[in-house]
mmCIF file of C-alpha atoms in Angstrom:
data_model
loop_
_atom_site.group_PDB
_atom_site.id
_atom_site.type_symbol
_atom_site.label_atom_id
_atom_site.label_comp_id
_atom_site.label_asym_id
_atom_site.label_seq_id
_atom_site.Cartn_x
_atom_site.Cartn_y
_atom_site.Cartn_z
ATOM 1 C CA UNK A 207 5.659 10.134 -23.707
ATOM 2 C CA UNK A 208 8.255 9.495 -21.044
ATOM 3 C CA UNK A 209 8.541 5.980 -19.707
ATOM 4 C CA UNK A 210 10.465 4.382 -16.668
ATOM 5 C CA UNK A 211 10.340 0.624 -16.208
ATOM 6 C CA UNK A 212 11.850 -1.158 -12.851
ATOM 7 C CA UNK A 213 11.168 -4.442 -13.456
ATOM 8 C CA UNK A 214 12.207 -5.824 -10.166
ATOM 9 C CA UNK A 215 9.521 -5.376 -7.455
ATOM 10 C CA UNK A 216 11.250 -6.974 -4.892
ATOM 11 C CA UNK A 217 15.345 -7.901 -3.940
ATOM 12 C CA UNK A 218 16.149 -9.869 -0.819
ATOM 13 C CA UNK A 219 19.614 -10.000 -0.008
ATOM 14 C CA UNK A 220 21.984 -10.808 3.153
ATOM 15 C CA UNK A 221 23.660 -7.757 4.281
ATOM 16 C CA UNK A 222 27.160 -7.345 3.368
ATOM 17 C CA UNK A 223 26.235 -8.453 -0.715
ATOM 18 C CA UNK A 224 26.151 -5.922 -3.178
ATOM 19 C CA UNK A 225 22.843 -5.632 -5.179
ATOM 20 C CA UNK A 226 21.716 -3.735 -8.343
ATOM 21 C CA UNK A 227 18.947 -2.240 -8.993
ATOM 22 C CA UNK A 228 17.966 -2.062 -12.520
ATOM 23 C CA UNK A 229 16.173 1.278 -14.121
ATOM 24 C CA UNK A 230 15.212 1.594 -18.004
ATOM 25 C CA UNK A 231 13.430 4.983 -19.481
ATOM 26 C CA UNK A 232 12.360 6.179 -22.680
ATOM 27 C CA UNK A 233 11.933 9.691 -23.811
ATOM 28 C CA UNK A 234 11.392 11.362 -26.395
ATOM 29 C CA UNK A 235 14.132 14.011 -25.846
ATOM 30 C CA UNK A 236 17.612 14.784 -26.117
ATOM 31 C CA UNK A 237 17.576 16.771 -22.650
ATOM 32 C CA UNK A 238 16.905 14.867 -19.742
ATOM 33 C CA UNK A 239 17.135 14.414 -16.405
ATOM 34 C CA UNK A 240 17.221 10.989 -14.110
ATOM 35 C CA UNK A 241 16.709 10.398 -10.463
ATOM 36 C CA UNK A 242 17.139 7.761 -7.812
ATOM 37 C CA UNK A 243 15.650 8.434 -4.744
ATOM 38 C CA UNK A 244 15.255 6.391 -1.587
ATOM 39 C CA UNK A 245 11.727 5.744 0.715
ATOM 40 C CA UNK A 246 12.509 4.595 3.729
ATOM 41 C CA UNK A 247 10.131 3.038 5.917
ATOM 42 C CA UNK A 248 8.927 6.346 7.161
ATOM 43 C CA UNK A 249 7.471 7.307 3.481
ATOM 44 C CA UNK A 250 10.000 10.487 2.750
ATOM 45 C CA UNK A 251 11.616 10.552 -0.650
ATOM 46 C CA UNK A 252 15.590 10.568 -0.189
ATOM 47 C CA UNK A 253 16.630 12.260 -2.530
ATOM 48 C CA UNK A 254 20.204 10.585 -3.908
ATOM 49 C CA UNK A 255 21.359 11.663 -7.493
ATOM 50 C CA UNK A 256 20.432 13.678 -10.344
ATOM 51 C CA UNK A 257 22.272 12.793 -13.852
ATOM 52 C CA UNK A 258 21.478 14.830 -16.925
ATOM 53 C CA UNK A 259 21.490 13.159 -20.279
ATOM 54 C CA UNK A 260 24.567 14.756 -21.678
ATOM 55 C CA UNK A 261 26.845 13.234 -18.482
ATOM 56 C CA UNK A 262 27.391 9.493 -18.935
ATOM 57 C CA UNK A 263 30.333 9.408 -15.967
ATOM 58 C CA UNK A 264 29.539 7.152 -13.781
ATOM 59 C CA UNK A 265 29.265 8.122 -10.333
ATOM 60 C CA UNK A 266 30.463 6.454 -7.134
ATOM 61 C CA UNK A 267 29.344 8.261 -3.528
ATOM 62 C CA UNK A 268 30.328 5.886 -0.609
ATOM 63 C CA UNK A 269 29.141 2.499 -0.899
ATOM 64 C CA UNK A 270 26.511 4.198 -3.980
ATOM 65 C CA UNK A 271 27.340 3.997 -7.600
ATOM 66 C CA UNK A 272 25.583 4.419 -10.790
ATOM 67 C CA UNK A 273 25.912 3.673 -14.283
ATOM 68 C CA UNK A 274 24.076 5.327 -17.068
ATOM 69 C CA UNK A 275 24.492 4.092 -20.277
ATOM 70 C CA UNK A 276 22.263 5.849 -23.094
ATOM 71 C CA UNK A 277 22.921 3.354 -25.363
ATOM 72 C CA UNK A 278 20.739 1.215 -23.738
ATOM 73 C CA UNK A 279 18.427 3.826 -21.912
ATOM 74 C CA UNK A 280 19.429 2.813 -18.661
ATOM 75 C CA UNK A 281 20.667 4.205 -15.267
ATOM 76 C CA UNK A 282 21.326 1.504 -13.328
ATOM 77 C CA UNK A 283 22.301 1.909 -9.286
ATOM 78 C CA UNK A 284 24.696 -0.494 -7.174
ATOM 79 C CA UNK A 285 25.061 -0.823 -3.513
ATOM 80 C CA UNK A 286 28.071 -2.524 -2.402
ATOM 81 C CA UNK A 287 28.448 -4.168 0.818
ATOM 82 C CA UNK A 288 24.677 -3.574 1.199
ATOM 83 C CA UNK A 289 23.662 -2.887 4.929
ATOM 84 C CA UNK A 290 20.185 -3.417 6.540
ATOM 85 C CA UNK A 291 19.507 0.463 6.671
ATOM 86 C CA UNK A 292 19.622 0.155 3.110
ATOM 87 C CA UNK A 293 16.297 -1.092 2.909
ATOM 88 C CA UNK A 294 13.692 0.745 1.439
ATOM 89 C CA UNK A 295 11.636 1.072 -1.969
ATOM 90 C CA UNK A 296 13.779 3.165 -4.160
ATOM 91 C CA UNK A 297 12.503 4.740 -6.963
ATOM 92 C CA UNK A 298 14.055 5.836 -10.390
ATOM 93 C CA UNK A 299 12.517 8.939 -12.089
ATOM 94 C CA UNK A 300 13.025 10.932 -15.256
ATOM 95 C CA UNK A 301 11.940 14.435 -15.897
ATOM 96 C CA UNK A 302 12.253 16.124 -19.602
ATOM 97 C CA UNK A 303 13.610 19.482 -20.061
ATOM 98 C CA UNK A 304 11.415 20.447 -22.992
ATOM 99 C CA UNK A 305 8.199 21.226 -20.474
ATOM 100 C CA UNK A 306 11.291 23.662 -19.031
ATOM 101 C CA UNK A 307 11.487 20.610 -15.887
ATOM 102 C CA UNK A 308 7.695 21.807 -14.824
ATOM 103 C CA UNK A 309 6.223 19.429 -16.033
ATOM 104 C CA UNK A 310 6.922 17.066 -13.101
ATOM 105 C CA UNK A 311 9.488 13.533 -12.280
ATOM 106 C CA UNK A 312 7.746 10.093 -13.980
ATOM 107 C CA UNK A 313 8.408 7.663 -11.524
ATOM 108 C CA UNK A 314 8.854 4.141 -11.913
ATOM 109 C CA UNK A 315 6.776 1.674 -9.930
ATOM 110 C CA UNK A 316 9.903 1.422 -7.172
ATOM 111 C CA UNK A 317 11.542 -1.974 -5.944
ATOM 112 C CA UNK A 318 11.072 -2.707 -2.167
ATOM 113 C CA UNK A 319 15.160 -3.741 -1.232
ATOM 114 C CA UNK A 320 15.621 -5.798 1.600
ATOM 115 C CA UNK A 321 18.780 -6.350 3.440
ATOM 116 C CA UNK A 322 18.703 -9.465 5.594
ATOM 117 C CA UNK A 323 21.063 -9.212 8.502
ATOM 118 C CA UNK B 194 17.744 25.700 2.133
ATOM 119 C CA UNK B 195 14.762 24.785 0.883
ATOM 120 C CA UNK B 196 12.367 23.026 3.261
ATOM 121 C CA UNK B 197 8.727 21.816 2.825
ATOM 122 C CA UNK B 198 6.109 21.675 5.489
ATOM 123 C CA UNK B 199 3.040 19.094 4.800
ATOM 124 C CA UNK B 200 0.552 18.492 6.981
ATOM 125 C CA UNK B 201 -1.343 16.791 8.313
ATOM 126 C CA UNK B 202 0.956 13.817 8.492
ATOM 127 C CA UNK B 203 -1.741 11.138 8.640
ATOM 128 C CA UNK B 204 -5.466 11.205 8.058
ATOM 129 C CA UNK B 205 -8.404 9.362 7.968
ATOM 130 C CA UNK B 206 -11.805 10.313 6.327
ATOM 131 C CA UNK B 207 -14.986 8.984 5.892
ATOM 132 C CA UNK B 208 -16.210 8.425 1.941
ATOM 133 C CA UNK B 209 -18.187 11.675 1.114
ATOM 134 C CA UNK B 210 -16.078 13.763 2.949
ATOM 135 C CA UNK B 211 -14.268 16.989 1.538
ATOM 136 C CA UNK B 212 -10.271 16.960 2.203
ATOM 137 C CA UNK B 213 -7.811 19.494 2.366
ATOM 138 C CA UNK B 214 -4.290 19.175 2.572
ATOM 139 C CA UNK B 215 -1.891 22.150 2.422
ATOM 140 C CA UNK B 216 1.890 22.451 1.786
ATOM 141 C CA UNK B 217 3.985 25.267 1.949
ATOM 142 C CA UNK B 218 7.499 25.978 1.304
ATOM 143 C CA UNK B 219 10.638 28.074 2.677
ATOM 144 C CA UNK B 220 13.864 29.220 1.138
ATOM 145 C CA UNK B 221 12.820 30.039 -2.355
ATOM 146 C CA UNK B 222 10.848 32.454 -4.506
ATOM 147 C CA UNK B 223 8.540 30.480 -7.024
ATOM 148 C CA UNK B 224 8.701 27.575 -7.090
ATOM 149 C CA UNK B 225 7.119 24.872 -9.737
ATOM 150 C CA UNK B 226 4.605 22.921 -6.972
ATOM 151 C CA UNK B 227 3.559 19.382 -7.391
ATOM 152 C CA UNK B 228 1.162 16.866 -5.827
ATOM 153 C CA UNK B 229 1.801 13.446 -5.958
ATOM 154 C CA UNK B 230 0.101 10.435 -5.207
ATOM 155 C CA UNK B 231 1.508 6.929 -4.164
ATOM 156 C CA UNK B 232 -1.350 4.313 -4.073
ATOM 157 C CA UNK B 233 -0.702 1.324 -2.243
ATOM 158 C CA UNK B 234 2.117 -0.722 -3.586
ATOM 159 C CA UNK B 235 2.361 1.458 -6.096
ATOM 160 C CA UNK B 236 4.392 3.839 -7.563
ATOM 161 C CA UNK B 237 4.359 8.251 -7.697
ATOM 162 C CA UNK B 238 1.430 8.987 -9.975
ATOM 163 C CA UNK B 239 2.117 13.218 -10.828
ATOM 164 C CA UNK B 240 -1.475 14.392 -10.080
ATOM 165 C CA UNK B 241 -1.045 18.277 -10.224
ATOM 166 C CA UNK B 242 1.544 20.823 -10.922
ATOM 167 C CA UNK B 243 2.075 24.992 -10.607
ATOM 168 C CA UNK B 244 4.456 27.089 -12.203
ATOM 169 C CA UNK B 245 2.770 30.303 -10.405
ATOM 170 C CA UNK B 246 0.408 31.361 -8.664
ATOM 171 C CA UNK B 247 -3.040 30.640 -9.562
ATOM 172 C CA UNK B 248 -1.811 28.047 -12.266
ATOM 173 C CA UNK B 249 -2.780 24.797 -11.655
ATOM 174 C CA UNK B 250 -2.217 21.515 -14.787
ATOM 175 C CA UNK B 251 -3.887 18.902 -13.712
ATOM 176 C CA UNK B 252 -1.995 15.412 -15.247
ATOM 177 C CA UNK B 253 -5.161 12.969 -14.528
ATOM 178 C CA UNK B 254 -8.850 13.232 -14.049
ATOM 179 C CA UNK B 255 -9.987 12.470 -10.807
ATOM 180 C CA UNK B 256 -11.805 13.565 -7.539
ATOM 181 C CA UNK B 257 -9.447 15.881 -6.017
ATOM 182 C CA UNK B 258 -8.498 20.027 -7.353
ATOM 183 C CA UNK B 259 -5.463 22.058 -6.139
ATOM 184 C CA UNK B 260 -5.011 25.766 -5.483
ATOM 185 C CA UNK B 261 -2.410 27.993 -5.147
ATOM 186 C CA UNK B 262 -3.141 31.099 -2.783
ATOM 187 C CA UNK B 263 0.117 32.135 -2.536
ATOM 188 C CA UNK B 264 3.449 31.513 -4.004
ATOM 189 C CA UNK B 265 4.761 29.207 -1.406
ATOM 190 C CA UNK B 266 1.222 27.742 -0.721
ATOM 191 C CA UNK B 267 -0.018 24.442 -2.643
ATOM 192 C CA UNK B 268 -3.251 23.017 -1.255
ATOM 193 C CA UNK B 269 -5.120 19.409 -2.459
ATOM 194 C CA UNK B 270 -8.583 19.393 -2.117
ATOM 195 C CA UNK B 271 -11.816 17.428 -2.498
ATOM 196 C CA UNK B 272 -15.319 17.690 -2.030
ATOM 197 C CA UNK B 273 -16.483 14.480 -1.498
ATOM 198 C CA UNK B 274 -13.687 11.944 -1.117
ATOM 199 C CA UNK B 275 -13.614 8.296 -2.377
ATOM 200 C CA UNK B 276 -12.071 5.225 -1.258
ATOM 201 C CA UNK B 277 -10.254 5.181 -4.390
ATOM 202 C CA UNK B 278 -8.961 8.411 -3.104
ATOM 203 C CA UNK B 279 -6.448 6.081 -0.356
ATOM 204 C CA UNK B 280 -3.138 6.643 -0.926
ATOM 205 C CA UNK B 281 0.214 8.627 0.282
ATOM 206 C CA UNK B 282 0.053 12.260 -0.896
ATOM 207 C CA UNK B 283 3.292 13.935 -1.388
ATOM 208 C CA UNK B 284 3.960 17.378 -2.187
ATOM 209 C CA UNK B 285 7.240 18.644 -4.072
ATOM 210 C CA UNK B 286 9.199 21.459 -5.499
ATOM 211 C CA UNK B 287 11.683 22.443 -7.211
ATOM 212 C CA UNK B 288 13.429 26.337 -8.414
ATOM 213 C CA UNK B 289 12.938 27.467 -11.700
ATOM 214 C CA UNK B 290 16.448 26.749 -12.384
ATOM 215 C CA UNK B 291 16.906 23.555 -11.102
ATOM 216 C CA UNK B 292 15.081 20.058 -12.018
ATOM 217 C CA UNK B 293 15.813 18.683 -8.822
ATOM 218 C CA UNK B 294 12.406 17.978 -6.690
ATOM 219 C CA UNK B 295 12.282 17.864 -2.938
ATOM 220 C CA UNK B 296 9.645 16.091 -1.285
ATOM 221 C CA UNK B 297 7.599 16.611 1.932
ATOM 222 C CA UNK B 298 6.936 14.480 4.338
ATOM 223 C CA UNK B 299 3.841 13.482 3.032
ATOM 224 C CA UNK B 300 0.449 12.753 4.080
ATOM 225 C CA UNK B 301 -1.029 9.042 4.323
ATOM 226 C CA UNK B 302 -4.791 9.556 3.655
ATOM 227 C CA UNK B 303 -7.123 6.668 4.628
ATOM 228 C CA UNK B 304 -10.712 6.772 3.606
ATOM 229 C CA UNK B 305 -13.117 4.674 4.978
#
């Protein structure tokens, strides 16, 4: 069974410092799919980025990057220069392409970011 | 583009109560449907999914069933709610080709 693990519930940080926010699945298959996506306040999902498990590029959108390394099952997202309407829960999610991506996303339990001005 | 409508956007309910909430979707032809559920604190529990119509898998036991009518049309019911049954309901989709999921606006259910 699929598995995502965010193991920090809570960053505080002053705004202009770049912070990390640390994801780490497990699955089962060789096809997969992760997710970040964003919550602000308001309680919308944001999406951000999809990365499917046979593209290990790292990815860099604006002040957004991500690093997936398979090696050590995570997927890993960095804001730099972090501003305060950057903060929000954000959520990392996996879905499996052997229930042919019905099956649904497995979320992990989020972590509440919190730019300080 | 694809775009979800969810409503109502906030509710509360009394403990007993039945519940409906409905979400339908524009700018695609069937869809895979989901309910989710985001308990206080907590993260996105997958509580049903629909490939078509009339095909509901439910992921966990609990209070609440979903229909769906139509092929854009994914409604979350219950017959007597709990207060267990609290929580931020969120309905998604995604095309059959695609394993991206976009979210509505959700619904944050209080029962009292």
């Amino acid at each position: 069974a699929q598995k995502v693990t965010q193991a920090q519930t809570e960053i505080s940080v002053v705004e202009k410092e770049d912070v990390t926010l640390d994801c780490v699945y497990e699955t089962r298959d060789t096809t997969y799919y992760l997710f970040w996506y964003k919550q602000p306040p308001s309680g919308e999902l944001v999406f951000l980025i999809r990365r499917n498990s046979f593209d290990e590029q790292n990815e860099i959108s604006g002040r957004y990057s991500w690093n997936f390394q398979k090696s050590t099952s995570s997927f890993n997202f960095t804001i730099t220069a972090s501003q305060v309407v950057d903060s929000a829960v954000y959520f990392c999610a996996l879905s499996e392409a052997s229930g042919g991506g019905a099956d649904g996303l497995t979320f992990g339990k989020g972590t509440h970011l919190i730019i300080q001005p | 583009s694809q775009t979800i409508h969810q409503w109502p956007a906030t509710l509360v309910q009394p403990v007993g109560s039945p519940l409906s909430l409905e979400c339908t979707v524009e700018g695609t032809s069937n869809p895979n449907l989901y309910w989710y559920r985001q308990a206080a604190g907590r993260g996105l529990q997958l509580l049903f999914y629909s490939v078509g119509i009339g095909q509901i898998s439910s992921e966990v036991p609990q209070n609440l069933s979903a229909s769906r009518p139509q092929d854009r049309q994914f409604i979350l019911s219950s017959k007597k709610l709990l207060l267990s049954d609290s929580g931020f309901y969120l309905c998604a989709q995604e095309d059959s080709m695609n394993t991206e999921a976009f979210f509505g606006q959700g619904t944050r259910l209080t029962v009292v």
